[in-house]
GROMACS .gro file of C-alpha atoms in nm:
model
  218
    1MET     CA    1   0.736  -0.362  -0.601
    2ASN     CA    2   0.655  -0.404  -0.959
    3GLY     CA    3   0.389  -0.658  -1.143
    4PRO     CA    4   0.442  -0.931  -1.305
    5PRO     CA    5   0.582  -0.914  -1.683
    6ASN     CA    6   0.303  -0.856  -1.979
    7GLY     CA    7   0.243  -1.062  -2.272
    8THR     CA    8   0.396  -1.082  -2.592
    9VAL     CA    9   0.146  -1.205  -2.822
   10ARG     CA   10  -0.207  -1.164  -2.634
   11ALA     CA   11  -0.269  -0.918  -2.375
   12PRO     CA   12  -0.309  -1.098  -2.014
   13ARG     CA   13  -0.530  -1.085  -1.785
   14PRO     CA   14  -0.446  -0.866  -1.515
   15THR     CA   15  -0.276  -1.006  -1.196
   16GLY     CA   16  -0.073  -0.948  -0.916
   17LEU     CA   17  -0.035  -0.528  -0.884
   18ARG     CA   18  -0.152  -0.491  -1.215
   19ARG     CA   19  -0.494  -0.579  -1.178
   20PHE     CA   20  -0.534  -0.223  -1.013
   21THR     CA   21  -0.396   0.000  -1.273
   22THR     CA   22  -0.535  -0.203  -1.622
   23PRO     CA   23  -0.851  -0.141  -1.722
   24ARG     CA   24  -1.002  -0.516  -1.720
   25PRO     CA   25  -1.441  -0.653  -1.839
   26PRO     CA   26  -1.585  -0.866  -1.563
   27ARG     CA   27  -1.411  -1.197  -1.531
   28GLU     CA   28  -1.253  -1.436  -1.312
   29GLU     CA   29  -0.981  -1.398  -1.120
   30ARG     CA   30  -0.802  -1.691  -1.025
   31CYS     CA   31  -0.526  -1.784  -0.785
   32GLU     CA   32  -0.188  -1.710  -0.950
   33MET     CA   33  -0.046  -2.058  -0.751
   34CYS     CA   34  -0.313  -2.313  -0.820
   35GLY     CA   35  -0.542  -2.120  -1.044
   36ALA     CA   36  -0.866  -2.190  -0.801
   37ARG     CA   37  -1.132  -1.925  -0.889
   38LEU     CA   38  -1.161  -1.618  -0.645
   39ALA     CA   39  -1.409  -1.498  -0.488
   40GLY     CA   40  -1.448  -1.098  -0.509
   41GLU     CA   41  -1.265  -0.823  -0.559
   42HIS     CA   42  -1.081  -0.864  -0.154
   43HIS     CA   43  -0.882  -1.208  -0.194
   44PRO     CA   44  -0.594  -1.271  -0.014
   45HIS     CA   45  -0.260  -1.152  -0.179
   46LEU     CA   46   0.125  -1.298  -0.094
   47VAL     CA   47   0.441  -1.068  -0.129
   48ASP     CA   48   0.678  -1.212  -0.343
   49VAL     CA   49   0.998  -1.042  -0.143
   50ASP     CA   50   1.246  -1.148  -0.416
   51LYS     CA   51   1.010  -1.003  -0.724
   52ARG     CA   52   0.930  -0.722  -0.457
   53ALA     CA   53   0.550  -0.836  -0.650
   54LEU     CA   54   0.233  -0.857  -0.488
   55VAL     CA   55   0.034  -1.250  -0.576
   56CYS     CA   56  -0.343  -1.281  -0.588
   57ALA     CA   57  -0.376  -1.594  -0.413
   58CYS     CA   58  -0.654  -1.845  -0.284
   59GLY     CA   59  -0.676  -1.855   0.097
   60PRO     CA   60  -0.501  -2.232   0.108
   61CYS     CA   61  -0.189  -2.086  -0.080
   62SER     CA   62  -0.207  -1.835   0.091
   63GLN     CA   63  -0.172  -2.010   0.486
   64LEU     CA   64   0.044  -2.251   0.254
   65MET     CA   65   0.329  -2.012   0.076
   66ASP     CA   66   0.338  -1.813   0.333
   67ARG     CA   67   0.696  -1.801   0.496
   68SER     CA   68   0.604  -1.616   0.814
   69ALA     CA   69   0.391  -1.879   0.893
   70GLY     CA   70   0.709  -2.158   0.903
   71SER     CA   71   0.825  -2.221   0.550
   72GLN     CA   72   1.116  -2.143   0.395
   73GLY     CA   73   0.970  -2.012   0.073
   74ARG     CA   74   1.041  -1.613  -0.042
   75PHE     CA   75   0.628  -1.538  -0.024
   76ARG     CA   76   0.441  -1.373   0.315
   77ALA     CA   77   0.086  -1.333   0.343
   78VAL     CA   78  -0.020  -0.989   0.314
   79PRO     CA   79  -0.214  -0.945   0.689
   80GLY     CA   80  -0.565  -0.780   0.686
   81ARG     CA   81  -0.534  -0.559   1.008
   82PHE     CA   82  -0.603  -0.161   0.960
   83LEU     CA   83  -0.453   0.065   1.292
   84SER     CA   84  -0.495   0.431   1.357
   85ASP     CA   85  -0.311   0.645   1.547
   86PRO     CA   86  -0.553   0.985   1.638
   87GLY     CA   87  -0.269   1.087   1.871
   88HIS     CA   88   0.053   1.081   1.643
   89ARG     CA   89   0.279   1.372   1.606
   90ILE     CA   90   0.362   1.412   1.222
   91ASP     CA   91   0.310   1.802   1.189
   92ASP     CA   92   0.367   2.049   0.906
   93ARG     CA   93   0.769   2.021   0.983
   94THR     CA   94   0.804   1.696   0.951
   95TRP     CA   95   0.560   1.643   0.677
   96GLU     CA   96   0.826   1.887   0.505
   97THR     CA   97   1.097   1.645   0.578
   98LEU     CA   98   0.964   1.417   0.346
   99ARG     CA   99   0.948   1.640  -0.002
  100ILE     CA  100   0.629   1.415  -0.095
  101PRO     CA  101   0.502   1.648  -0.360
  102VAL     CA  102   0.160   1.550  -0.279
  103SER     CA  103  -0.085   1.494  -0.005
  104VAL     CA  104  -0.104   1.119   0.034
  105ALA     CA  105   0.215   0.917   0.063
  106PHE     CA  106   0.337   0.544   0.226
  107PHE     CA  107   0.612   0.418   0.355
  108PHE     CA  108   0.733   0.006   0.467
  109HIS     CA  109   1.041  -0.135   0.520
  110ASN     CA  110   1.158  -0.316   0.185
  111SER     CA  111   1.345  -0.642   0.351
  112ALA     CA  112   1.539  -0.702   0.012
  113LEU     CA  113   1.662  -0.404   0.024
  114ASP     CA  114   1.691  -0.349   0.386
  115ARG     CA  115   1.617   0.007   0.375
  116PRO     CA  116   1.279   0.197   0.411
  117VAL     CA  117   1.070   0.263   0.094
  118ALA     CA  118   0.865   0.603   0.067
  119LEU     CA  119   0.581   0.605  -0.213
  120TYR     CA  120   0.337   0.839  -0.340
  121PRO     CA  121   0.064   0.834  -0.622
  122SER     CA  122   0.140   0.978  -0.938
  123PRO     CA  123  -0.011   0.959  -1.285
  124ALA     CA  124   0.287   0.712  -1.381
  125GLY     CA  125   0.205   0.540  -1.121
  126ALA     CA  126   0.404   0.484  -0.808
  127THR     CA  127   0.665   0.712  -0.770
  128GLU     CA  128   0.982   0.634  -0.503
  129SER     CA  129   1.077   0.928  -0.297
  130GLU     CA  130   1.441   0.910  -0.180
  131LEU     CA  131   1.409   0.985   0.181
  132GLU     CA  132   1.706   1.079   0.388
  133GLU     CA  133   1.749   0.878   0.705
  134SER     CA  134   1.669   1.179   0.980
  135ALA     CA  135   1.333   1.195   0.716
  136TRP     CA  136   1.195   0.879   0.803
  137ARG     CA  137   1.334   0.872   1.122
  138SER     CA  138   1.094   1.216   1.210
  139VAL     CA  139   0.794   0.972   1.091
  140LEU     CA  140   0.896   0.657   1.283
  141ASP     CA  141   0.959   0.869   1.615
  142ALA     CA  142   0.619   1.073   1.577
  143THR     CA  143   0.370   0.782   1.531
  144GLN     CA  144   0.356   0.443   1.777
  145LEU     CA  145   0.189   0.260   1.437
  146ALA     CA  146   0.581   0.214   1.376
  147ALA     CA  147   0.633  -0.048   1.667
  148HIS     CA  148   0.409  -0.269   1.492
  149LEU     CA  149   0.446  -0.255   1.127
  150GLU     CA  150   0.573  -0.548   0.975
  151ALA     CA  151   0.839  -0.559   0.667
  152ASP     CA  152   0.704  -0.616   0.282
  153VAL     CA  153   0.280  -0.628   0.402
  154GLU     CA  154   0.217  -0.328   0.565
  155ALA     CA  155   0.257   0.019   0.545
  156LEU     CA  156   0.201   0.344   0.719
  157LEU     CA  157  -0.082   0.543   0.514
  158LEU     CA  158  -0.063   0.935   0.537
  159ARG     CA  159  -0.294   1.154   0.413
  160ARG     CA  160  -0.225   1.598   0.428
  161HIS     CA  161  -0.595   1.675   0.430
  162GLU     CA  162  -0.772   1.969   0.559
  163GLY     CA  163  -0.520   2.124   0.730
  164ARG     CA  164  -0.394   1.760   0.955
  165THR     CA  165  -0.233   1.468   0.897
  166GLU     CA  166  -0.414   1.140   0.945
  167CYS     CA  167  -0.180   0.811   0.976
  168PHE     CA  168  -0.292   0.483   0.947
  169LEU     CA  169  -0.095   0.117   0.929
  170VAL     CA  170  -0.264  -0.071   0.674
  171PRO     CA  171  -0.243  -0.377   0.461
  172ILE     CA  172   0.023  -0.315   0.201
  173ASP     CA  173  -0.193  -0.425  -0.132
  174ILE     CA  174  -0.440  -0.158  -0.035
  175CYS     CA  175  -0.164   0.121  -0.086
  176TYR     CA  176  -0.156  -0.031  -0.399
  177GLU     CA  177  -0.499  -0.058  -0.480
  178LEU     CA  178  -0.493   0.374  -0.439
  179VAL     CA  179  -0.204   0.395  -0.649
  180GLY     CA  180  -0.360   0.213  -0.908
  181ARG     CA  181  -0.720   0.422  -0.870
  182MET     CA  182  -0.540   0.733  -0.922
  183ARG     CA  183  -0.337   0.677  -1.223
  184LEU     CA  184  -0.683   0.547  -1.399
  185LEU     CA  185  -0.864   0.827  -1.274
  186TRP     CA  186  -0.597   1.114  -1.223
  187GLN     CA  187  -0.694   1.407  -1.503
  188GLY     CA  188  -0.485   1.776  -1.477
  189PHE     CA  189  -0.256   1.914  -1.251
  190ASP     CA  190  -0.415   1.851  -0.935
  191GLY     CA  191  -0.561   1.503  -1.010
  192GLY     CA  192  -0.923   1.638  -1.076
  193ALA     CA  193  -1.246   1.609  -0.856
  194GLU     CA  194  -1.315   1.253  -0.952
  195ALA     CA  195  -0.980   1.113  -0.868
  196ARG     CA  196  -1.029   1.346  -0.507
  197ALA     CA  197  -1.369   1.178  -0.478
  198ASP     CA  198  -1.234   0.852  -0.498
  199LEU     CA  199  -0.956   0.946  -0.260
  200ASP     CA  200  -1.191   1.024  -0.043
  201ALA     CA  201  -1.407   0.705  -0.050
  202LEU     CA  202  -1.104   0.481   0.006
  203PHE     CA  203  -0.985   0.680   0.351
  204THR     CA  204  -1.335   0.659   0.486
  205ARG     CA  205  -1.329   0.267   0.381
  206VAL     CA  206  -0.983   0.306   0.563
  207ARG     CA  207  -1.121   0.500   0.882
  208ASP     CA  208  -1.421   0.272   0.926
  209LEU     CA  209  -1.128  -0.021   0.936
  210ALA     CA  210  -0.921   0.109   1.122
  211SER     CA  211  -0.898   0.088   1.585
  212GLU     CA  212  -0.614   0.205   1.774
  213PRO     CA  213  -0.391  -0.089   1.857
  214GLN     CA  214  -0.367  -0.259   2.184
  215GLY     CA  215  -0.172  -0.051   2.513
  216SER     CA  216  -0.201   0.257   2.263
  217ARG     CA  217  -0.057   0.592   2.502
  218PRO     CA  218  -0.373   0.770   2.627
   0.00000   0.00000   0.00000
């Protein structure tokens, strides 16, 4: 996914994905559809499926433009659910097949490309890992969350930490928030203490919000 293009005369207010990756002074954020003021950091987002971009939106515009709610447009609202799968079977062997060079990655199905996409945070931003079909299938087969995943707007978020892998289904904007924060805070080869502490805090928030899906296996 890409953020909106940069301005050519005056640096514009960060919008979409760029609000997670650009240092900015405190100021009001506005809906990119109607210009209404947005309250707080956690306002709704839409995915522009055609442009593969996140769009900040107010509640009414999010409902109006969401094609999953019945419209025929190109936008889909990012849902707010967080799910966990403590009984997943993503083991060391599965992780190694992914060939991810860091301890965090997220996966989603991109409907415009009609294929799964695997990304991980880096000092340069979101970096795509070329997945073989067998590697992607090994993840899908190892977690019940794959059956709940909505294309474009939700992702499987994995973290290899302290000898085990955590597996969550999260809104896609959380993943790009993670990428942006790592890009801003990353220092040295391994990210540095500040980036690791920020990553710990984000995953603590995800754990607190996540629940197991209904009908989950014992």
